[in-house]
PDB file of C-alpha atoms in Angstrom:
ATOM      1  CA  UNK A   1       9.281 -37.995   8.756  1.00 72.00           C
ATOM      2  CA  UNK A   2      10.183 -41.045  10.642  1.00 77.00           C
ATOM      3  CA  UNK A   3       9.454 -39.490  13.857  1.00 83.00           C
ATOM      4  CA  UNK A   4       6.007 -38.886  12.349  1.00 89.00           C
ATOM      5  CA  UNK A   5       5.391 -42.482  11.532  1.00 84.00           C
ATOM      6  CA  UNK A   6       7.082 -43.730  14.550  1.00 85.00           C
ATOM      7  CA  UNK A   7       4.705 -41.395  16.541  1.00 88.00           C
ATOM      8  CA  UNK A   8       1.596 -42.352  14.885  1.00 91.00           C
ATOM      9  CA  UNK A   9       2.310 -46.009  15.563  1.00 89.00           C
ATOM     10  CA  UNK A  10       2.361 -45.584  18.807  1.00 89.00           C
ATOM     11  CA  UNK A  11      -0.356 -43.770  19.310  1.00 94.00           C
ATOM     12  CA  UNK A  12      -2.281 -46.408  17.207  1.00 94.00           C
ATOM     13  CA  UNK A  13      -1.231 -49.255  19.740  1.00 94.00           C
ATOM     14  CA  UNK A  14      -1.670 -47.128  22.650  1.00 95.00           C
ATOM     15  CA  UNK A  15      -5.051 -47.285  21.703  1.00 95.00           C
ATOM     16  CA  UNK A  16      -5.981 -50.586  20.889  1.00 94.00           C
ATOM     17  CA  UNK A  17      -3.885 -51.183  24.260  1.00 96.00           C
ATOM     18  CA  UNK A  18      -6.387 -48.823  25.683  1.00 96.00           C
ATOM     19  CA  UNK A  19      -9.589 -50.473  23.992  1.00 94.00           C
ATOM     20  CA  UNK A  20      -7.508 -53.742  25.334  1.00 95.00           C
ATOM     21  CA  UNK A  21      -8.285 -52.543  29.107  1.00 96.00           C
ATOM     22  CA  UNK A  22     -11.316 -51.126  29.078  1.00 95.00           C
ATOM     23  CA  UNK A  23     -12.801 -54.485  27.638  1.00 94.00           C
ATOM     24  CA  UNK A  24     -11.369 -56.758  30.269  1.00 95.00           C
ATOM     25  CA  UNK A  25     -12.312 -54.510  33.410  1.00 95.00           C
ATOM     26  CA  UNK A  26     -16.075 -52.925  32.352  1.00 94.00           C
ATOM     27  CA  UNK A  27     -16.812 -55.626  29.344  1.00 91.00           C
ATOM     28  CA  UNK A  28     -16.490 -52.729  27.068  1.00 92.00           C
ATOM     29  CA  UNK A  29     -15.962 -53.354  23.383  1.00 92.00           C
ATOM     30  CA  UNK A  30     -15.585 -50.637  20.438  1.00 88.00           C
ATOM     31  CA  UNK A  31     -18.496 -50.113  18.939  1.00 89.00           C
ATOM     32  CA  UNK A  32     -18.396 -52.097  15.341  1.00 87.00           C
ATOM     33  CA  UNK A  33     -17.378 -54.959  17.224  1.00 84.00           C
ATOM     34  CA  UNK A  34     -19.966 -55.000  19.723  1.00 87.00           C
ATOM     35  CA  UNK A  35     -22.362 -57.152  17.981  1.00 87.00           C
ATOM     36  CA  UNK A  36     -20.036 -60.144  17.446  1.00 89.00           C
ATOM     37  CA  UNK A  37     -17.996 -60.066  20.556  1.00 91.00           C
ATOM     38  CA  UNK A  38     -19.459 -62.444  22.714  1.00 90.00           C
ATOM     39  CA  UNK A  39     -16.326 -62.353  25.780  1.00 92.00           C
ATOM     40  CA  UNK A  40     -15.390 -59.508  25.814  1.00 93.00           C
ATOM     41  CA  UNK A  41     -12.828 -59.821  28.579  1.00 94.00           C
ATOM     42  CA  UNK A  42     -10.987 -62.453  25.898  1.00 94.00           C
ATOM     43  CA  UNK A  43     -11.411 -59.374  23.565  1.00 94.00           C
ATOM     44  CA  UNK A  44      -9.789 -57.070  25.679  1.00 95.00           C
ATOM     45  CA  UNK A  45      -6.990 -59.914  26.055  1.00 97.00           C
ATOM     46  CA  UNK A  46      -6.236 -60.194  22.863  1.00 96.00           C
ATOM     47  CA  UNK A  47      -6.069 -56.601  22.463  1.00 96.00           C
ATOM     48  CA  UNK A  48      -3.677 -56.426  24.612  1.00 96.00           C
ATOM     49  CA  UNK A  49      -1.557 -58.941  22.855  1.00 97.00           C
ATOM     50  CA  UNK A  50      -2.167 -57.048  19.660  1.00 96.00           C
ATOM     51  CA  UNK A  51      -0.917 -54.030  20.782  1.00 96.00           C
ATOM     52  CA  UNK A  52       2.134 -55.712  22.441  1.00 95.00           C
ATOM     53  CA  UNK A  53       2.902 -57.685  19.281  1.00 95.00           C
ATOM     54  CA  UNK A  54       2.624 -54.263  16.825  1.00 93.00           C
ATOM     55  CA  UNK A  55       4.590 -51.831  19.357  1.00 91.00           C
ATOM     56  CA  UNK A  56       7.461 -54.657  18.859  1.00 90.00           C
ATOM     57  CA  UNK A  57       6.924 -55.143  15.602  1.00 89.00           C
ATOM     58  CA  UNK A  58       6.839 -51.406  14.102  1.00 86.00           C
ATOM     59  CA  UNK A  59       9.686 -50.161  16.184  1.00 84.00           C
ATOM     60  CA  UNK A  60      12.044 -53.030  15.947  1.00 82.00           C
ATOM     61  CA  UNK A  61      10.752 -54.311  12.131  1.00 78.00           C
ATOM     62  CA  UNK A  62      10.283 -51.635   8.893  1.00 72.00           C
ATOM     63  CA  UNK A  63      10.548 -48.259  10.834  1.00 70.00           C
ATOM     64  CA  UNK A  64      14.299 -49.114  12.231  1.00 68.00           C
ATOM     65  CA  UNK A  65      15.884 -48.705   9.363  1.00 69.00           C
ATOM     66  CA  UNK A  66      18.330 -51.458   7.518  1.00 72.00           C
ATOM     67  CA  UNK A  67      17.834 -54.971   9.690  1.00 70.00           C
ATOM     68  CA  UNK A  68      20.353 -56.455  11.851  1.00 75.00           C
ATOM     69  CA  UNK A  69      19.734 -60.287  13.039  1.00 78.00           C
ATOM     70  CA  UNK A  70      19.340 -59.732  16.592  1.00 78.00           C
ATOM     71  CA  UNK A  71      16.484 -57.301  16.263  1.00 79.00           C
ATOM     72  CA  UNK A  72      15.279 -58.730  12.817  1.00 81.00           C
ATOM     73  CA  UNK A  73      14.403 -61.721  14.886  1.00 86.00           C
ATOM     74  CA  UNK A  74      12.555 -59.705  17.744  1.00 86.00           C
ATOM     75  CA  UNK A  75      10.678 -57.734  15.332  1.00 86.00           C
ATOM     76  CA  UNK A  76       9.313 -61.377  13.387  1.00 89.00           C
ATOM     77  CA  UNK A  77       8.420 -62.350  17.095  1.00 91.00           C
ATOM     78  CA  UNK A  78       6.586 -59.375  17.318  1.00 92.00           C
ATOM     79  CA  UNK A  79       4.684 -59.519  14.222  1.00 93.00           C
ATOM     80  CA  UNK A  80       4.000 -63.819  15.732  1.00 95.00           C
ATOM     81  CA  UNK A  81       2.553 -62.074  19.219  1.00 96.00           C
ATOM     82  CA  UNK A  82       0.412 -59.857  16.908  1.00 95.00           C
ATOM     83  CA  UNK A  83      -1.155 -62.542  14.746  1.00 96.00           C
ATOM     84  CA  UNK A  84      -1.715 -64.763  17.615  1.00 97.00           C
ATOM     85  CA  UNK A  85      -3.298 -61.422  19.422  1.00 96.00           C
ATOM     86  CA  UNK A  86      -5.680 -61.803  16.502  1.00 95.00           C
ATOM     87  CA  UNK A  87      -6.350 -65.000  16.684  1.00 96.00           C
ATOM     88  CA  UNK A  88      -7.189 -64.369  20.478  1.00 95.00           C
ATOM     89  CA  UNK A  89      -9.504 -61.630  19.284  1.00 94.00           C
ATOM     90  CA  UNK A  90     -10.984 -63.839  16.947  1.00 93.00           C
ATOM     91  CA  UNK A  91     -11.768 -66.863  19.515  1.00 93.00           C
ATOM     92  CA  UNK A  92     -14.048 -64.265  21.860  1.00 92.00           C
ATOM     93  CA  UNK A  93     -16.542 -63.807  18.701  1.00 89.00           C
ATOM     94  CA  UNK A  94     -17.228 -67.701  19.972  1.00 87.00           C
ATOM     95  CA  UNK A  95     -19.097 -68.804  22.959  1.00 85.00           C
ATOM     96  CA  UNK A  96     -17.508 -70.227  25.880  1.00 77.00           C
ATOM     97  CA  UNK A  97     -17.976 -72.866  27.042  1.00 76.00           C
ATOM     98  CA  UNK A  98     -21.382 -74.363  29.208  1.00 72.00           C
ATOM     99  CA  UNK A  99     -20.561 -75.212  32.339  1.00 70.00           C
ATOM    100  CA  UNK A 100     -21.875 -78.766  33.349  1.00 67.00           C
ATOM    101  CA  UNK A 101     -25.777 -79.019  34.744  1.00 66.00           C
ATOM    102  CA  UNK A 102     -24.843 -78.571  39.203  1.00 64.00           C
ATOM    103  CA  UNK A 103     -28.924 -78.701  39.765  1.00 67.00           C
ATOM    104  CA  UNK A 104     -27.960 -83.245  38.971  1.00 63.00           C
ATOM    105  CA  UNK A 105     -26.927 -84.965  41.355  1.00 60.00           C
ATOM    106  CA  UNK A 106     -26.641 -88.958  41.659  1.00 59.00           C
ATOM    107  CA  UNK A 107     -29.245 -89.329  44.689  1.00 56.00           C
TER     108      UNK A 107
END
């Protein structure tokens, strides 16, 4: 059964990680997040980071069986990269910001 799990967790991240790509080279975003996303290249960013931060997270943290220090300690910084993967997801439902009027000049 933990195969099973372990399997399924991957294949979980290995899509987001997927999702991740496709919105930072074609702009693409998954469908019920289309309509808030407004960078979707800092979406596909934080994807990225998401999927990073959970692959770490599920194989070193509650699917490895009793902790150890060493890897208990890897796994927290795993579950740290996946909030903060959030939070980058999170920041790209903002707009950026305005670049600075170049049509002005001084003369």
């Amino acid at each position: 059964m933990h195969w099973v799990l372990m399997g399924l967790a991957v294949l979980a991240m290995t899509v987001v990680a997927a999702g991740g790509v496709a919105g930072i080279t074609t702009g693409w975003v998954v469908p019920w997040g289309r309509p808030k996303v407004l960078r979707p290249r800092l979406w596909g960013y934080g994807s990225l980071v998401t999927a990073a931060g959970g692959t770490v997270w599920s194989v070193l943290g509650p699917m490895a069986g009793p902790p150890h220090l060493p890897s208990a300690c890897v796994a927290w910084a795993g579950w740290v990269l996946f909030m903060a993967g959030l939070l980058i997801q999170s920041r790209s439902h903002r707009p950026g910001r305005v670049p600075a009027d170049p049509t002005r000049t001084s003369s």
